[in-house]
C-alpha cells in the first residue's frame, strides 16, 4: 500500500484560512468515508482532529473542518491561530481492513 | 479515560529484535483494537499493525514478514516485536487504539524513541 499524498508544507497568516489536501485511491480515500486527521506538535503525541471525513471530536475547535471529493480528502482550518502551527496527517481505512497515513503537512503560521 | 504508555529499550543493535510494550490504564483492554504506529525522523507516520482483544491481527504488508503483535489481557498490555532491524527502523513508536466500527485512532501514547545503532 502506498502512503496518501499530502503537500509537504502550507502557510497562512493569522485569521486566514488554509486547506490541506490528502489524495489516495479508490482502495482507500475514495472507497470509504473513513478518513481521519491528526495534529502533531513537536515532541507531542498526535491528536485526533477529524474523523469519518468531517466529524469533529468533542473539544476540537469548530475552526477545523473536513471534506472529501472522489479520491481526495481535505482539512480546512479557518481563522488561523499561532497554536495551529503543527504537522498534520491524514489517515484512511483501506481495502483488507488495513490503514494508511499521508506523508504529513507542516503548517506554518506566518 | 483510557491512557496508554509505551515502554522498552531505547537502543537496539542492527539485526536484533526490537521489543516494545504498551500498558493500558483507565479501562479494559477488551473491546478495542490495539495499534502500533511509528514516525521515523524527518518522515511521516507509518501504520505498523493492530490486534484485537481476541487476538485477531492485521499487519502493514511492507513490514509483515518482520512484525509480531500480541496482547496480554491479564496485564492489560499489548506488545510489538520487530525483527532484523536496521537503521531505517529508527523511529518514535506510538501505541493507540480504535473501536470496532470506528476508524480513527484515539488516544495515543506519548511515544518512545527507538534508535537502531551499533
Short mmCIF file of C-alpha atoms in Angstrom, two decimals:
data_model
loop_
_atom_site.label_atom_id
_atom_site.label_comp_id
_atom_site.label_asym_id
_atom_site.label_seq_id
_atom_site.Cartn_x
_atom_site.Cartn_y
_atom_site.Cartn_z
CA UNK A 1 0.00 0.00 0.00
CA UNK A 2 1.29 3.49 -0.81
CA UNK A 3 1.17 6.45 1.52
CA UNK A 4 -1.52 9.02 0.88
CA UNK A 5 -0.25 12.21 -0.80
CA UNK A 6 -0.19 15.46 1.15
CA UNK A 7 1.60 18.73 0.38
CA UNK A 8 4.83 18.94 2.35
CA UNK A 9 4.02 22.39 3.65
CA UNK A 10 1.37 25.09 3.71
CA UNK A 11 1.37 28.51 5.32
CA UNK A 12 -1.04 31.27 6.20
CA UNK A 13 -1.33 34.43 8.22
CA UNK A 14 -3.33 34.69 11.45
CA UNK A 15 -7.03 34.95 10.72
CA UNK A 16 -6.75 33.42 7.26
CA UNK A 17 -8.00 30.01 6.14
CA UNK A 18 -5.90 27.19 4.74
CA UNK A 19 -6.72 23.84 3.23
CA UNK A 20 -4.60 20.69 3.31
CA UNK A 21 -5.31 18.02 0.73
CA UNK A 22 -4.92 14.26 1.08
CA UNK A 23 -5.03 12.23 -2.11
CA UNK A 24 -5.39 8.48 -2.27
CA UNK A 25 -7.08 5.94 -4.48
CA UNK A 26 -10.39 4.15 -4.78
CA UNK A 27 -8.93 1.49 -2.46
CA UNK A 28 -8.67 3.91 0.43
CA UNK A 29 -9.82 7.55 0.50
CA UNK A 30 -12.19 7.22 -2.44
CA UNK A 31 -13.68 3.93 -1.39
CA UNK A 32 -14.67 4.67 2.20
CA UNK A 33 -15.83 7.59 4.31
CA UNK A 34 -13.22 6.66 6.93
CA UNK A 35 -10.69 9.49 6.66
CA UNK A 36 -9.30 10.97 9.86
CA UNK A 37 -6.94 13.88 10.52
CA UNK A 38 -4.34 14.30 13.25
CA UNK A 39 -2.45 17.32 14.55
CA UNK A 40 1.05 16.82 15.96
CA UNK A 41 3.08 19.47 17.73
CA UNK A 42 6.84 18.89 18.11
CA UNK A 43 7.61 16.29 20.74
CA UNK A 44 3.94 15.57 21.36
CA UNK A 45 1.64 12.70 20.51
CA UNK A 46 -0.71 13.07 17.55
CA UNK A 47 -4.18 14.42 18.40
CA UNK A 48 -7.37 13.42 16.60
CA UNK A 49 -8.94 16.46 14.92
CA UNK A 50 -11.42 15.00 12.40
CA UNK A 51 -12.90 11.51 11.98
CA UNK A 52 -15.07 9.90 9.32
CA UNK A 53 -14.21 12.67 6.83
CA UNK A 54 -15.99 15.56 8.50
CA UNK A 55 -16.79 14.87 12.15
CA UNK A 56 -15.12 16.76 14.99
CA UNK A 57 -14.43 15.09 18.32
CA UNK A 58 -15.66 16.83 21.43
CA UNK A 59 -13.27 19.60 22.39
CA UNK A 60 -11.88 20.29 18.92
CA UNK A 61 -12.45 23.84 17.71
CA UNK A 62 -15.09 24.35 15.03
CA UNK A 63 -12.40 26.22 13.08
CA UNK A 64 -11.35 22.75 11.89
CA UNK A 65 -13.46 21.09 9.20
CA UNK A 66 -13.08 18.17 6.83
CA UNK A 67 -14.49 17.15 3.47
CA UNK A 68 -13.97 14.69 0.65
CA UNK A 69 -14.40 14.60 -3.10
CA UNK A 70 -13.53 11.48 -5.02
CA UNK A 71 -10.10 10.24 -4.02
CA UNK A 72 -9.12 13.48 -2.25
CA UNK A 73 -9.94 14.48 1.31
CA UNK A 74 -9.32 17.96 2.69
CA UNK A 75 -8.79 19.58 6.06
CA UNK A 76 -9.65 23.27 6.32
CA UNK A 77 -8.58 25.47 9.19
CA UNK A 78 -10.29 28.83 9.37
CA UNK A 79 -9.30 31.83 11.47
CA UNK A 80 -5.69 30.62 11.72
CA UNK A 81 -4.09 31.00 15.12
CA UNK A 82 -0.48 30.70 16.19
CA UNK A 83 -1.20 27.50 18.09
CA UNK A 84 -2.38 25.82 14.89
CA UNK A 85 1.23 25.65 13.71
CA UNK A 86 1.97 21.92 13.69
CA UNK A 87 2.26 18.88 11.47
CA UNK A 88 -0.99 17.44 10.12
CA UNK A 89 -1.58 13.89 8.95
CA UNK A 90 -4.48 12.24 7.19
CA UNK A 91 -5.29 8.56 7.58
CA UNK A 92 -7.68 6.25 5.79
CA UNK A 93 -9.17 2.82 6.12
CA UNK A 94 -8.11 0.66 3.18
CA UNK A 95 -9.15 -2.49 1.38
CA UNK A 96 -8.48 -5.60 3.50
CA UNK A 97 -9.05 -3.58 6.69
CA UNK A 98 -5.53 -2.12 6.69
CA UNK A 99 -4.75 1.51 7.46
CA UNK A 100 -2.59 4.09 5.68
CA UNK A 101 -1.30 7.56 6.53
CA UNK A 102 -0.34 10.56 4.47
CA UNK A 103 3.22 11.85 4.44
CA UNK A 104 2.30 14.80 6.61
CA UNK A 105 1.99 18.55 6.06
CA UNK A 106 3.84 21.18 8.03
CA UNK A 107 1.62 24.18 8.70
CA UNK A 108 3.40 27.47 9.30
CA UNK A 109 1.50 30.43 10.70
CA UNK A 110 3.28 33.50 9.38
CA UNK B 1 -10.39 7.84 30.11
CA UNK B 2 -8.07 5.26 28.65
CA UNK B 3 -4.38 6.14 28.78
CA UNK B 4 -1.54 4.38 27.02
CA UNK B 5 2.16 4.24 27.83
CA UNK B 6 4.90 2.74 25.70
CA UNK B 7 7.97 1.12 27.24
CA UNK B 8 11.04 -0.69 26.02
CA UNK B 9 14.73 -0.29 25.16
CA UNK B 10 15.71 2.98 23.53
CA UNK B 11 18.65 1.45 21.70
CA UNK B 12 18.70 -1.72 19.62
CA UNK B 13 21.58 -3.14 17.61
CA UNK B 14 21.24 -3.80 13.88
CA UNK B 15 19.94 -7.29 13.01
CA UNK B 16 18.46 -7.70 16.51
CA UNK B 17 14.79 -7.65 17.55
CA UNK B 18 13.02 -4.54 18.77
CA UNK B 19 10.52 -5.24 21.57
CA UNK B 20 8.04 -2.70 22.93
CA UNK B 21 5.12 -2.92 25.33
CA UNK B 22 2.11 -0.65 25.68
CA UNK B 23 0.38 -0.56 29.05
CA UNK B 24 -3.30 0.39 29.06
CA UNK B 25 -4.73 2.16 32.11
CA UNK B 26 -8.09 3.66 32.91
CA UNK B 27 -10.02 0.98 31.06
CA UNK B 28 -10.08 -2.64 29.96
CA UNK B 29 -8.09 -3.93 27.04
CA UNK B 30 -11.22 -5.72 25.93
CA UNK B 31 -13.48 -4.44 23.13
CA UNK B 32 -10.85 -2.47 21.25
CA UNK B 33 -8.27 -2.86 18.52
CA UNK B 34 -4.75 -2.05 19.74
CA UNK B 35 -2.36 -0.45 17.27
CA UNK B 36 1.30 0.39 16.76
CA UNK B 37 2.33 3.35 14.60
CA UNK B 38 5.78 4.87 14.10
CA UNK B 39 7.33 8.10 12.90
CA UNK B 40 10.90 7.93 11.57
CA UNK B 41 12.97 11.11 11.99
CA UNK B 42 12.01 13.67 9.38
CA UNK B 43 9.31 11.44 7.94
CA UNK B 44 5.59 10.87 8.31
CA UNK B 45 3.52 8.45 10.33
CA UNK B 46 3.51 4.79 9.33
CA UNK B 47 0.88 2.31 10.47
CA UNK B 48 2.54 -0.94 11.61
CA UNK B 49 -0.13 -3.33 12.87
CA UNK B 50 -3.17 -3.84 15.05
CA UNK B 51 -4.56 -6.62 17.23
CA UNK B 52 -7.99 -7.18 18.71
CA UNK B 53 -8.51 -8.21 22.31
CA UNK B 54 -9.39 -11.67 20.98
CA UNK B 55 -6.05 -11.90 19.18
CA UNK B 56 -7.02 -11.18 15.59
CA UNK B 57 -4.25 -9.29 13.77
CA UNK B 58 -3.58 -7.13 10.72
CA UNK B 59 -0.12 -6.09 9.56
CA UNK B 60 1.30 -3.48 7.19
CA UNK B 61 2.27 -5.56 4.14
CA UNK B 62 5.65 -3.82 3.93
CA UNK B 63 6.57 -4.94 7.46
CA UNK B 64 4.55 -8.13 7.81
CA UNK B 65 7.48 -10.54 7.47
CA UNK B 66 9.27 -8.95 10.44
CA UNK B 67 6.45 -7.92 12.79
CA UNK B 68 4.62 -9.74 15.55
CA UNK B 69 1.94 -8.09 17.66
CA UNK B 70 0.47 -9.74 20.75
CA UNK B 71 -1.90 -8.94 23.60
CA UNK B 72 -1.85 -9.95 27.28
CA UNK B 73 -5.31 -9.28 28.67
CA UNK B 74 -4.27 -10.33 32.20
CA UNK B 75 -1.74 -7.50 32.32
CA UNK B 76 -3.75 -5.01 30.23
CA UNK B 77 -0.80 -4.81 27.84
CA UNK B 78 -0.04 -5.38 24.20
CA UNK B 79 3.36 -5.74 22.57
CA UNK B 80 5.31 -5.27 19.37
CA UNK B 81 8.27 -7.28 18.14
CA UNK B 82 10.16 -6.19 15.02
CA UNK B 83 12.94 -8.49 13.91
CA UNK B 84 16.11 -7.94 11.87
CA UNK B 85 16.09 -4.21 12.48
CA UNK B 86 18.17 -1.73 10.50
CA UNK B 87 18.78 2.00 10.83
CA UNK B 88 15.61 2.52 8.80
CA UNK B 89 13.62 1.24 11.78
CA UNK B 90 14.82 4.13 13.96
CA UNK B 91 11.65 5.99 14.88
CA UNK B 92 9.34 7.19 17.59
CA UNK B 93 6.93 4.33 18.21
CA UNK B 94 3.37 5.10 19.34
CA UNK B 95 0.63 2.86 20.65
CA UNK B 96 -3.01 3.78 20.18
CA UNK B 97 -6.42 2.18 19.76
CA UNK B 98 -9.63 2.19 17.78
CA UNK B 99 -13.02 0.63 18.42
CA UNK B 100 -14.88 -1.85 16.24
CA UNK B 101 -16.92 0.10 13.73
CA UNK B 102 -14.81 3.21 14.30
CA UNK B 103 -11.87 4.02 12.08
CA UNK B 104 -9.88 6.61 13.94
CA UNK B 105 -7.04 6.39 16.44
CA UNK B 106 -7.62 7.91 19.86
CA UNK B 107 -5.99 8.36 22.30
CA UNK B 108 -2.28 7.92 21.67
CA UNK B 109 0.62 7.18 23.97
CA UNK B 110 3.35 9.77 24.26
CA UNK B 111 5.65 7.71 22.08
CA UNK B 112 9.05 6.17 22.67
CA UNK B 113 12.15 6.76 20.60
CA UNK B 114 13.95 3.63 19.46
CA UNK B 115 17.34 4.08 17.83
CA UNK B 116 18.93 1.28 15.85
CA UNK B 117 22.69 1.59 16.11
CA UNK B 118 25.70 -0.50 16.98
#
